[in-house]
CSV table of C-alpha atoms in Angstrom, one decimal:
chain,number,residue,atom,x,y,z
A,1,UNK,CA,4.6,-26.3,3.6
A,2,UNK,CA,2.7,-24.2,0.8
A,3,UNK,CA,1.5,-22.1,2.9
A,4,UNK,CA,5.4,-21.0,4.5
A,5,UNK,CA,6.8,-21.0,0.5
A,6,UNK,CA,8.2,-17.2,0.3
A,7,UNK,CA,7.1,-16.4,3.7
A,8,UNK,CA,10.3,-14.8,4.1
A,9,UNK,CA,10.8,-12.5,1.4
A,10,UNK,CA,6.8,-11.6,1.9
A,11,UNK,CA,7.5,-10.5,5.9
A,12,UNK,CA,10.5,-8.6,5.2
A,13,UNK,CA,9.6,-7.3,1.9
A,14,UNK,CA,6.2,-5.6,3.3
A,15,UNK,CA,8.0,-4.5,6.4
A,16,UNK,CA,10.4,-2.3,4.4
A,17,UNK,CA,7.4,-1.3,2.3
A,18,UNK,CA,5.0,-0.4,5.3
A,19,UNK,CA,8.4,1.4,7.1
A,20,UNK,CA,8.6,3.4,3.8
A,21,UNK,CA,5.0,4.3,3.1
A,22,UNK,CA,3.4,5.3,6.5
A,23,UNK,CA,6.2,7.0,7.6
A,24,UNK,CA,6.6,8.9,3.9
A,25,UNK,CA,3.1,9.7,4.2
A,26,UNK,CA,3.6,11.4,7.3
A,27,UNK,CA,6.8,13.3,6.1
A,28,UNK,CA,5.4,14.4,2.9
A,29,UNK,CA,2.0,15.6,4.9
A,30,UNK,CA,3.8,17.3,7.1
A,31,UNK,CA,6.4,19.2,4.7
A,32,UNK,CA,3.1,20.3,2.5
A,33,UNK,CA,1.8,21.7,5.1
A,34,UNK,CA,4.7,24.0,5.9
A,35,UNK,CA,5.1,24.7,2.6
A,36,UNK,CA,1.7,25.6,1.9
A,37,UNK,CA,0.4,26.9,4.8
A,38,UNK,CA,-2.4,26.0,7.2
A,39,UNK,CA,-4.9,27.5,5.8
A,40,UNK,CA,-4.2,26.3,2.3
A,41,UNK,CA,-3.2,22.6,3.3
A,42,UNK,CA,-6.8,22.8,4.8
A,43,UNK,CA,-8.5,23.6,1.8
A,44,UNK,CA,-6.3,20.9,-0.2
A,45,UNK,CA,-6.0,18.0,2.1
A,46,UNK,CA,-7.6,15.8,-0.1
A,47,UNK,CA,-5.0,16.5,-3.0
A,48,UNK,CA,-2.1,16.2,-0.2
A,49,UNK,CA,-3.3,12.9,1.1
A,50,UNK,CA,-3.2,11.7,-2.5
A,51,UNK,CA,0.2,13.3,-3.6
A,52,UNK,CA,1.6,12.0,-0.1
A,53,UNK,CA,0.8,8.7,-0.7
A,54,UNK,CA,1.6,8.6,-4.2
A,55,UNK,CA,5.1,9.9,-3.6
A,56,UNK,CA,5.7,7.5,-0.4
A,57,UNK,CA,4.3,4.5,-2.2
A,58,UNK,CA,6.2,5.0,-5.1
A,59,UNK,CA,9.6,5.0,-3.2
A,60,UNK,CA,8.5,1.9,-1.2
A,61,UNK,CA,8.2,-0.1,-3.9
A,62,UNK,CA,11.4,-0.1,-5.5
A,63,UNK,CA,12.4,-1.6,-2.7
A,64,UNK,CA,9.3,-3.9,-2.1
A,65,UNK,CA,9.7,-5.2,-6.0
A,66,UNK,CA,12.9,-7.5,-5.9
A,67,UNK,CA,11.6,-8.9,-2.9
A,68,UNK,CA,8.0,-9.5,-4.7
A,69,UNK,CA,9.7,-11.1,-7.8
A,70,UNK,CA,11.5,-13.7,-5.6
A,71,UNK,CA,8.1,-14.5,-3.6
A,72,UNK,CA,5.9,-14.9,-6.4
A,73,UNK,CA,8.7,-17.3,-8.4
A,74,UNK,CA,9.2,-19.1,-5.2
A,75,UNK,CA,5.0,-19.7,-4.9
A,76,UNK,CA,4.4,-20.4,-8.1
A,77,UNK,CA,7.9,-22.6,-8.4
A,78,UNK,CA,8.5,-24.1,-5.3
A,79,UNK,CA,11.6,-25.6,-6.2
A,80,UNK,CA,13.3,-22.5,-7.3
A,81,UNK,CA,14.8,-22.0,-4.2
A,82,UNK,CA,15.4,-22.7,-0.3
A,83,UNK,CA,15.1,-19.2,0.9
A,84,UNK,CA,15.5,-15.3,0.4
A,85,UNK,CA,19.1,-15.2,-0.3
A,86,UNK,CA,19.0,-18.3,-2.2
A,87,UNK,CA,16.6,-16.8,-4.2
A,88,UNK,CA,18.2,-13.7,-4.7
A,89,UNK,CA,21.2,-15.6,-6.0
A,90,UNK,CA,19.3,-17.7,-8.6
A,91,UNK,CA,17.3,-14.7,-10.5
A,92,UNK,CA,20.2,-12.6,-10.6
A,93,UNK,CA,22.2,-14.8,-12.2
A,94,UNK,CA,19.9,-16.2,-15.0
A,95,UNK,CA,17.8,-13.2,-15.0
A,96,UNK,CA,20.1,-10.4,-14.1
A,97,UNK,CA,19.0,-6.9,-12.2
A,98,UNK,CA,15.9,-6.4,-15.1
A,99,UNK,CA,14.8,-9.6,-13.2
A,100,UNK,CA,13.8,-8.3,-10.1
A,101,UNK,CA,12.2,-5.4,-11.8
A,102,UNK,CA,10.0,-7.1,-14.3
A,103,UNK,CA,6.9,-6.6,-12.0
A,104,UNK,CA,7.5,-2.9,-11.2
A,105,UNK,CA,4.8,-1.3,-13.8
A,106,UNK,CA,2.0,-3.8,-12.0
A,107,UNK,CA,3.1,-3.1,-8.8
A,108,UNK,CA,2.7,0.5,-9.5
A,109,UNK,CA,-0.5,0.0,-11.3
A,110,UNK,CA,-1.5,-1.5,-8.1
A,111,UNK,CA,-0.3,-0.3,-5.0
A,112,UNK,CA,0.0,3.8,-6.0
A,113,UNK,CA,-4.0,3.9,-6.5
A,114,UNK,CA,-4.1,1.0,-3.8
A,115,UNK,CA,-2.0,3.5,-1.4
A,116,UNK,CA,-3.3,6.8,-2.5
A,117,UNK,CA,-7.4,5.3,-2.0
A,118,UNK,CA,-6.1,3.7,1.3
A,119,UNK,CA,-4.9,7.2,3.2
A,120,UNK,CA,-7.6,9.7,1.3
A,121,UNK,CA,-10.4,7.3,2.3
A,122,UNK,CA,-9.2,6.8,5.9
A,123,UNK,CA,-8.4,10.4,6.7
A,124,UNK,CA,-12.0,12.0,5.3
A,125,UNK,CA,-13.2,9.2,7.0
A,126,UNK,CA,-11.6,9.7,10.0
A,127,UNK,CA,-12.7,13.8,9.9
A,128,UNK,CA,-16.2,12.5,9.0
A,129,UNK,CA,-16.1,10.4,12.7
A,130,UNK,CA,-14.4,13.2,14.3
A,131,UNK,CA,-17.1,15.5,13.1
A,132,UNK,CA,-19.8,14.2,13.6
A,133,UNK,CA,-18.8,13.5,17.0
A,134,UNK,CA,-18.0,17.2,17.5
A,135,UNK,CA,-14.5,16.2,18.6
A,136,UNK,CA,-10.9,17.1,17.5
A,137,UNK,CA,-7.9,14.3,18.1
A,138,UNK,CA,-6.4,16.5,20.7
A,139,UNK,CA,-10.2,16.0,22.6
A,140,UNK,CA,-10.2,12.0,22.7
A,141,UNK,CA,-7.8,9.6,24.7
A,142,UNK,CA,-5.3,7.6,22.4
A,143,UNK,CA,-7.5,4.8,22.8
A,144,UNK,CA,-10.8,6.4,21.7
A,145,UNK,CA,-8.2,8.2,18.5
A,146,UNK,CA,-7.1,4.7,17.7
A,147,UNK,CA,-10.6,3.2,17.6
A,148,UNK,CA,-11.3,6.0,15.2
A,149,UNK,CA,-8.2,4.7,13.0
A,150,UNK,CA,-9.6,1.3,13.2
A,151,UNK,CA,-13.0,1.7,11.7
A,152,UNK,CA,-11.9,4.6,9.3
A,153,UNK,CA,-9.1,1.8,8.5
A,154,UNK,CA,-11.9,-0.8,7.3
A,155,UNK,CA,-13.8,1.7,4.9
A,156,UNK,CA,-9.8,2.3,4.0
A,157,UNK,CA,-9.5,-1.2,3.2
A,158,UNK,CA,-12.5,-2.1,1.4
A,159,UNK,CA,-12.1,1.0,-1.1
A,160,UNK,CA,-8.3,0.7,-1.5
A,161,UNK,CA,-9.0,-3.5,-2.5
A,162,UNK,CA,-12.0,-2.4,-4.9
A,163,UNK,CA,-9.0,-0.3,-7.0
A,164,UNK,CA,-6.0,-2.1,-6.6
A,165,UNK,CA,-8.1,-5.4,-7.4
A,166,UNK,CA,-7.7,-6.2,-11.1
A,167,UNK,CA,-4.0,-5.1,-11.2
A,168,UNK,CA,-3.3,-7.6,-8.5
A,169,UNK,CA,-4.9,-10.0,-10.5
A,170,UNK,CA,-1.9,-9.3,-13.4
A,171,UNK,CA,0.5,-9.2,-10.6
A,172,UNK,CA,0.1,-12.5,-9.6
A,173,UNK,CA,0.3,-14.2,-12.6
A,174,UNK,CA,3.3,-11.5,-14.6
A,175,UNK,CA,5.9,-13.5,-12.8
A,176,UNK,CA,4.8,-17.0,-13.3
A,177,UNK,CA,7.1,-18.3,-15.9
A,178,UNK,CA,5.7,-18.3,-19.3
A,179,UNK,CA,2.9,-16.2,-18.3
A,180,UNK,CA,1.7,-13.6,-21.4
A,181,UNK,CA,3.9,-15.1,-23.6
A,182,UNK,CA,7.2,-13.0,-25.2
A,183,UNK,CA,7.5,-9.3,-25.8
A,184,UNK,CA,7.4,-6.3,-23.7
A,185,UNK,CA,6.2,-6.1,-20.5
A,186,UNK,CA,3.0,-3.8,-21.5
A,187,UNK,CA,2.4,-6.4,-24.3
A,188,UNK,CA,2.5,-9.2,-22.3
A,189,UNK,CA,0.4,-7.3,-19.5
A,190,UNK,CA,-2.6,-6.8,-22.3
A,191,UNK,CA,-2.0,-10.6,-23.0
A,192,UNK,CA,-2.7,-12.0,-19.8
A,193,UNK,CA,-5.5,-9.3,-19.5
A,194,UNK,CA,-7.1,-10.8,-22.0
A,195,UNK,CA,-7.0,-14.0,-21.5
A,196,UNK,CA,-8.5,-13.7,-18.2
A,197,UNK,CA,-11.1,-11.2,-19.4
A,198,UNK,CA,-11.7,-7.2,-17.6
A,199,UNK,CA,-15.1,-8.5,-15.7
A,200,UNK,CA,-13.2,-11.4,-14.2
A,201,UNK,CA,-10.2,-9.0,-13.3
A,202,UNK,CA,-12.5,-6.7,-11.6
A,203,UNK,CA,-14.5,-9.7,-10.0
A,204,UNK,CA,-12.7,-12.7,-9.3
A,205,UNK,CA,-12.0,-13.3,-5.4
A,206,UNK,CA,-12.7,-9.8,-4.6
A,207,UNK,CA,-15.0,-10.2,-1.7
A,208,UNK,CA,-13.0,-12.0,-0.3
A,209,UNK,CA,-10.1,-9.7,-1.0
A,210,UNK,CA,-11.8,-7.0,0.6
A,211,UNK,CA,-12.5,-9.2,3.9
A,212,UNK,CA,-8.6,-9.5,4.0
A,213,UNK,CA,-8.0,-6.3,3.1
A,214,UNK,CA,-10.6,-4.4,5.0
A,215,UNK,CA,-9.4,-6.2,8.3
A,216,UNK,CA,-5.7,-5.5,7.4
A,217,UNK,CA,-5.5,-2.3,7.1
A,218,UNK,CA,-7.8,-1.2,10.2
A,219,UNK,CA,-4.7,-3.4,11.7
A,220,UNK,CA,-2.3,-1.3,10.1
A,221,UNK,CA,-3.7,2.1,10.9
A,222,UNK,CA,-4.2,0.9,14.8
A,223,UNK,CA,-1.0,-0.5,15.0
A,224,UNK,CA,0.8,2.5,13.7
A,225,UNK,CA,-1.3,4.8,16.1
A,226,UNK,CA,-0.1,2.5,19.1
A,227,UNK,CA,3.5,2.7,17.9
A,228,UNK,CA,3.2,6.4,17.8
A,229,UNK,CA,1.8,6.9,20.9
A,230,UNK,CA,4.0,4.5,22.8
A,231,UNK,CA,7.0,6.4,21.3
A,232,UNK,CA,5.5,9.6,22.0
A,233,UNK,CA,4.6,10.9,19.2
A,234,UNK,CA,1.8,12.7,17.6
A,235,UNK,CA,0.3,11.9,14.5
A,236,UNK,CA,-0.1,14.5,11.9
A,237,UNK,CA,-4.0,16.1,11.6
A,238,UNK,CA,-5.2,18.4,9.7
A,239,UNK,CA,-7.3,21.2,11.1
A,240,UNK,CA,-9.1,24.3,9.9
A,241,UNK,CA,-6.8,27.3,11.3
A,242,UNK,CA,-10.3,29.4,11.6
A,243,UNK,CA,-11.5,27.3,14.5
């Protein structure tokens, strides 16, 4: 049963969120690019991949975080509430809308480095595979393109957990009733940060962390590929306009 507790509101909340953030990373790739110009957006991919994922995460988690609060009160309390909606019902009444948003500056502080780590790492690692295999996309079969997403995806993973890891840590425990005492939310963030000290923040269940992690988001990167491909799409590359 503990491991179900806000099951729901964790499945759909991180669909919307993934829906939102790969697909906003592509859009906001894409629309750099034709505002820039190849041979620019070359030069600055790095900074694009950042911006793009900066922009695309932080859009996907307002509507990630009410859906977050809900989950962690429900796992922490598991007799706040029966479901989702139920859920919904019982923060916004004793909590109001500011409820649902308490978390929103720790689930910034985590997911936009998080986000912006996860698509810089996998695309220069991606062009590092490509290159050194002397091979653009457009020369590989999907298959072979998403194998390259799936081991760029893991060196993703592991980075993007190594950043995001000690404002997890703050995330899991801002929502917990009590938790940093009274105040603002920045005060009670620096109160629960130290009680739990920095070195345990950066340390505490990371390897395992970036097991999870690591293997997630190789998933994520293959599966969006597939989905691509089976729709008939083409994911967006950058290439050098002088070759």
């Amino acid at each position: 049963m503990a491991l179900t507790t806000g099951l729901g509101a964790t499945a759909f909340g991180y669909f919307i969120q993934g829906w939102f953030k790969f697909g906003g990373v592509e859009f906001f790739k894409i629309n750099a690019v034709k505002a820039m110009g190849e041979e620019k957006a070359w030069e600055n991919k790095t900074p694009i991949y950042l911006a793009s994922a900066a922009a695309a995460e932080t859009i996907a988690d307002i509507f990630l975080c009410p859906l977050e609060a809900v989950r962690i009160r429900a796992v922490s309390d598991p007799d706040f509430c029966d479901g989702l909606a139920d859920g919904f019902g019982k923060m916004l009444k004793a909590e109001g809308v500011g409820g649902f948003y308490a978390g929103l500056a720790p689930i910034l502080a985590k997911q936009v480095p998080y986000t912006m780590t996860k698509f810089a790492v996998q695309g220069i690692s991606a062009d590092a595979i490509y290159g050194s295999m002397g091979k653009t996309p457009a020369d590989l079969s999907d298959s072979q393109n998403v194998s390259v997403s799936l081991a760029s995806g893991v060196l993703a993973g592991v980075a993007s957990a190594v950043v995001s890891h000690p404002a997890d840590t703050l995330l899991s425990k801002v929502n917990k009733a009590g938790a940093g005492g009274d105040g603002p939310m920045v005060q009670r963030l620096m109160n629960i940060a130290k009680e739990v000290g920095f070195v345990n923040l950066c340390t505490v269940g990371l390897l395992p962390r970036c097991v999870m992690i690591g293997t997630l988001t190789a998933g994520q990167f293959g599966i969006f590929d597939t989905v691509m491909n089976a729709l008939g799409a083409s994911k967006f590359h950058f290439h050098n306009p002088n070759e």
